[in-house]
Short mmCIF file of C-alpha atoms in Angstrom, two decimals:
data_model
loop_
_atom_site.label_atom_id
_atom_site.label_comp_id
_atom_site.label_asym_id
_atom_site.label_seq_id
_atom_site.Cartn_x
_atom_site.Cartn_y
_atom_site.Cartn_z
CA ALA S 1007 -3.95 -2.24 -17.45
CA TYR S 1008 -1.04 -1.03 -15.32
CA ALA S 1009 -1.64 2.63 -16.19
CA SER S 1010 -5.35 2.23 -15.45
CA ASN S 1011 -4.56 0.77 -12.02
CA GLN S 1012 -2.19 3.65 -11.31
CA TYR S 1013 -4.88 6.15 -12.29
CA LEU S 1014 -7.43 4.47 -10.03
CA ALA S 1015 -4.93 4.58 -7.17
CA SER S 1016 -4.34 8.29 -7.81
CA LEU S 1017 -8.08 8.85 -7.36
CA GLY S 1018 -7.98 7.25 -3.92
CA PHE S 1019 -8.91 3.65 -4.67
CA VAL S 1020 -7.00 0.71 -3.26
CA VAL S 1021 -6.11 -1.50 -6.22
CA LEU S 1022 -5.27 -5.20 -6.03
CA SER S 1023 -4.18 -6.90 -9.26
CA VAL S 1024 -4.54 -10.68 -9.01
CA ASN S 1025 -2.18 -13.10 -10.73
CA TYR S 1026 -4.75 -15.88 -10.78
CA ARG S 1027 -3.92 -19.46 -11.72
CA LEU S 1028 -3.42 -19.85 -15.50
CA GLY S 1029 -0.93 -16.98 -15.28
CA ILE S 1030 2.80 -17.32 -15.86
CA GLY S 1031 5.78 -17.23 -13.54
CA TYR S 1032 4.79 -19.93 -11.06
CA GLY S 1033 5.52 -23.11 -12.96
CA TYR S 1034 3.66 -25.57 -15.15
CA GLU S 1035 0.98 -26.66 -12.68
CA PHE S 1036 -0.02 -23.05 -12.00
CA HIS S 1037 -0.09 -22.20 -15.70
CA GLN S 1038 -1.94 -25.41 -16.64
CA ALA S 1039 -4.24 -25.55 -13.63
CA ALA S 1040 -6.67 -28.42 -13.20
CA HIS S 1041 -10.38 -27.74 -13.63
CA ALA S 1042 -9.81 -24.27 -15.03
CA GLY S 1043 -11.79 -22.43 -17.69
CA LEU S 1044 -14.65 -24.43 -19.16
CA ALA S 1045 -13.54 -27.45 -17.11
CA GLY S 1046 -14.58 -25.89 -13.80
CA ALA S 1047 -13.48 -22.23 -13.51
CA ALA S 1048 -11.01 -23.12 -10.73
CA GLU S 1049 -9.17 -19.84 -11.31
CA TYR S 1050 -12.18 -17.90 -10.06
CA GLN S 1051 -11.34 -19.16 -6.55
CA ASP S 1052 -8.30 -16.87 -6.64
CA ILE S 1053 -10.44 -13.83 -7.46
CA LYS S 1054 -12.92 -14.61 -4.69
CA ALA S 1055 -10.08 -15.17 -2.22
CA ALA S 1056 -8.64 -11.77 -3.13
CA GLY S 1057 -11.99 -10.11 -2.50
CA GLU S 1058 -12.38 -11.87 0.83
CA TRP S 1059 -8.86 -10.79 1.84
CA LEU S 1060 -9.71 -7.17 0.99
CA GLN S 1061 -12.87 -7.38 3.11
CA LYS S 1062 -10.76 -8.15 6.18
CA GLN S 1063 -8.38 -5.22 5.82
CA SER S 1064 -8.88 -2.28 8.18
CA PHE S 1065 -8.17 0.26 5.42
CA ILE S 1066 -10.90 -1.12 3.12
CA ASP S 1067 -14.59 -0.25 3.02
CA ALA S 1068 -15.87 -3.83 2.77
CA GLY S 1069 -19.11 -2.66 1.16
CA LYS S 1070 -17.33 -0.91 -1.71
CA ILE S 1071 -15.22 -3.57 -3.36
CA GLY S 1072 -15.34 -3.32 -7.15
CA ILE S 1073 -13.87 -5.50 -9.86
CA TYR S 1074 -12.91 -4.93 -13.48
CA GLY S 1075 -11.01 -6.59 -16.26
CA GLY S 1076 -10.77 -7.17 -19.98
CA SER S 1077 -11.07 -10.38 -22.00
CA TYR S 1078 -10.33 -13.17 -19.50
CA GLY S 1079 -10.46 -10.51 -16.83
CA GLY S 1080 -13.90 -9.59 -18.15
CA TYR S 1081 -14.93 -13.21 -17.80
CA LEU S 1082 -13.72 -13.29 -14.19
CA THR S 1083 -15.43 -9.96 -13.49
CA ALA S 1084 -18.72 -11.39 -14.73
CA MET S 1085 -18.16 -14.54 -12.67
CA ALA S 1086 -17.57 -12.43 -9.56
CA LEU S 1087 -20.71 -10.35 -10.03
CA ALA S 1088 -22.84 -13.36 -10.93
CA ARG S 1089 -21.68 -15.63 -8.12
CA ASP S 1090 -20.74 -13.18 -5.38
CA SER S 1091 -22.62 -9.90 -5.63
CA LYS S 1092 -22.57 -9.68 -1.81
CA LEU S 1093 -18.77 -9.47 -2.00
CA PHE S 1094 -18.29 -7.45 -5.20
CA ALA S 1095 -20.48 -4.36 -5.14
CA ALA S 1096 -19.96 -3.22 -8.75
CA GLY S 1097 -17.88 -4.09 -11.78
CA VAL S 1098 -16.73 -3.23 -15.29
CA ASP S 1099 -16.75 -6.15 -17.72
CA ILE S 1100 -14.65 -5.38 -20.80
CA HIS S 1101 -15.25 -7.81 -23.70
CA GLY S 1102 -15.49 -10.82 -21.41
CA VAL S 1103 -16.40 -14.42 -22.21
CA HIS S 1104 -19.81 -15.25 -20.75
CA ASP S 1105 -20.84 -18.66 -22.09
CA TRP S 1106 -18.18 -21.38 -22.39
CA ALA S 1107 -20.68 -23.97 -23.62
CA GLY S 1108 -21.80 -21.82 -26.53
CA ARG S 1109 -18.30 -20.57 -27.26
CA SER S 1110 -16.61 -23.98 -27.43
CA SER S 1111 -17.17 -26.71 -29.97
CA LEU S 1112 -18.88 -28.92 -27.40
CA LEU S 1113 -22.35 -28.21 -28.77
CA THR S 1114 -21.42 -28.80 -32.41
CA ALA S 1115 -18.54 -31.30 -32.48
CA PHE S 1116 -20.82 -34.35 -32.39
CA ALA S 1117 -23.99 -32.81 -33.81
CA ASP S 1118 -23.93 -34.88 -37.01
CA LYS S 1119 -22.28 -37.99 -35.58
CA TYR S 1120 -24.04 -41.13 -34.44
CA GLU S 1121 -21.41 -41.96 -31.84
CA LYS S 1122 -20.79 -39.36 -29.18
CA ALA S 1123 -18.10 -39.00 -26.53
CA PRO S 1124 -19.30 -40.84 -23.41
CA ASP S 1125 -18.79 -37.77 -21.21
CA LEU S 1126 -20.15 -35.21 -23.69
CA GLU S 1127 -23.20 -34.28 -21.63
CA LYS S 1128 -21.07 -33.92 -18.51
CA ALA S 1129 -18.61 -31.73 -20.39
CA ILE S 1130 -21.40 -29.47 -21.68
CA LYS S 1131 -22.91 -29.15 -18.20
CA THR S 1132 -19.51 -28.38 -16.66
CA ALA S 1133 -18.82 -25.72 -19.30
CA TRP S 1134 -22.21 -24.14 -18.63
CA LEU S 1135 -21.68 -24.10 -14.86
CA SER S 1136 -18.24 -22.55 -15.45
CA SER S 1137 -19.91 -19.62 -17.25
CA PRO S 1138 -21.22 -16.35 -15.79
CA VAL S 1139 -24.55 -16.74 -17.59
CA SER S 1140 -25.30 -19.86 -15.54
CA ALA S 1141 -25.43 -17.72 -12.36
CA VAL S 1142 -27.25 -14.64 -13.64
CA LYS S 1143 -30.12 -15.28 -11.21
CA THR S 1144 -27.84 -14.40 -8.29
CA TRP S 1145 -26.29 -11.36 -10.05
CA LYS S 1146 -27.38 -8.22 -8.17
CA SER S 1147 -24.49 -5.75 -8.47
CA PRO S 1148 -24.46 -2.96 -11.08
CA VAL S 1149 -22.12 -3.37 -14.04
CA LEU S 1150 -20.71 -1.44 -16.95
CA ILE S 1151 -20.28 -3.63 -20.03
CA ILE S 1152 -17.78 -2.47 -22.67
CA HIS S 1153 -17.19 -4.13 -26.04
CA GLY S 1154 -15.80 -3.32 -29.47
CA ASP S 1155 -18.18 -4.09 -32.33
CA ASP S 1156 -15.38 -5.50 -34.49
CA ASP S 1157 -13.95 -7.83 -31.83
CA ARG S 1158 -12.54 -10.97 -33.48
CA ASN S 1159 -11.47 -12.67 -30.24
CA VAL S 1160 -14.66 -12.45 -28.19
CA TYR S 1161 -17.58 -11.68 -30.47
CA VAL S 1162 -19.80 -8.84 -29.37
CA HIS S 1163 -22.85 -11.11 -29.25
CA GLU S 1164 -21.50 -12.50 -25.95
CA SER S 1165 -22.07 -9.12 -24.32
CA ILE S 1166 -25.40 -8.61 -26.11
CA ASP S 1167 -26.62 -11.95 -24.80
CA LEU S 1168 -25.50 -11.09 -21.27
CA ILE S 1169 -27.24 -7.71 -21.43
CA SER S 1170 -30.48 -9.43 -22.43
CA ARG S 1171 -30.20 -11.78 -19.46
CA LEU S 1172 -29.44 -8.92 -17.06
CA GLN S 1173 -32.45 -6.98 -18.35
CA LYS S 1174 -34.75 -9.90 -17.54
CA GLN S 1175 -33.28 -10.07 -14.02
CA GLY S 1176 -33.63 -6.34 -13.45
CA VAL S 1177 -29.90 -5.92 -12.83
CA PRO S 1178 -28.73 -2.30 -13.21
CA TYR S 1179 -26.27 -1.99 -16.08
CA GLU S 1180 -24.68 0.51 -18.42
CA THR S 1181 -23.04 -0.13 -21.77
CA LEU S 1182 -20.29 1.37 -23.87
CA MET S 1183 -19.89 0.19 -27.47
CA ILE S 1184 -16.56 0.99 -29.09
CA VAL S 1185 -17.29 1.39 -32.79
CA ASP S 1186 -14.96 0.08 -35.50
CA ASP S 1187 -12.35 -1.37 -33.17
CA THR S 1188 -11.17 -4.84 -32.20
CA HIS S 1189 -10.29 -6.73 -29.04
CA HIS S 1190 -7.01 -4.85 -28.65
CA TRP S 1191 -8.01 -1.17 -29.02
CA MET S 1192 -5.99 -0.56 -32.15
CA ASN S 1193 -6.99 3.09 -31.91
CA PHE S 1194 -5.20 4.54 -28.89
CA SER S 1195 -7.96 7.06 -28.23
CA ASN S 1196 -10.36 4.16 -27.72
CA ALA S 1197 -8.11 2.71 -25.02
CA VAL S 1198 -8.13 6.09 -23.28
CA THR S 1199 -11.93 6.21 -23.57
CA VAL S 1200 -12.32 2.71 -22.13
CA TYR S 1201 -10.12 3.18 -19.08
CA ALA S 1202 -11.53 6.65 -18.40
CA ALA S 1203 -14.96 5.01 -18.42
CA VAL S 1204 -13.76 2.38 -15.93
CA ALA S 1205 -12.55 5.04 -13.51
CA GLY S 1206 -15.62 7.20 -14.05
CA TYR S 1207 -17.93 4.30 -13.32
CA PHE S 1208 -16.23 3.43 -10.04
CA VAL S 1209 -16.16 7.07 -8.97
CA LYS S 1210 -19.90 7.24 -9.61
CA GLN S 1211 -20.59 3.99 -7.76
CA PHE S 1212 -18.31 4.43 -4.77
CA MET S 1213 -17.48 8.12 -4.34
CA LYS S 1214 -20.93 9.69 -4.46
#
């Protein structure tokens, strides 16, 4: 999303792109971080730390920190809004993962087996607590949710389920469904639409 970040900067936003743990370029331990993903969401600590750093900067309006991302970035966006709405005032979640427990094979791997892994219940609970949907009750910030209806990487039902949960909580949200496209915006015009929507949403939220 380099071009998107440049466009946001051109509109007057300060943009910080976080190379959170699980990324490349910092060695094996950084790339294969302990307690990451469904095993504890350790990488979210890097996103929160970035937001807290921004809050302390003299050139930042601490009440107008937004967050956006696609795929894993969408997951981390949802985590930020669910866990730390006081820090992140608005966000755009683009085809993010929202429920690790439902997405993984944890719920089905031992369904028809008499013997189960001794730590299965712990693993399921950890996966759930590592998911944005587990913290929806503390989600207050407005969000734009974007998804392609032919996504083969993160099925669209993840966003539909999240929307249903947000509705019950009374969280303000908007949606943008990209019709007949996948996880990777195979149609270039759809990519333009998506990132224009990201910028438009933040302008509306923060530059009224």
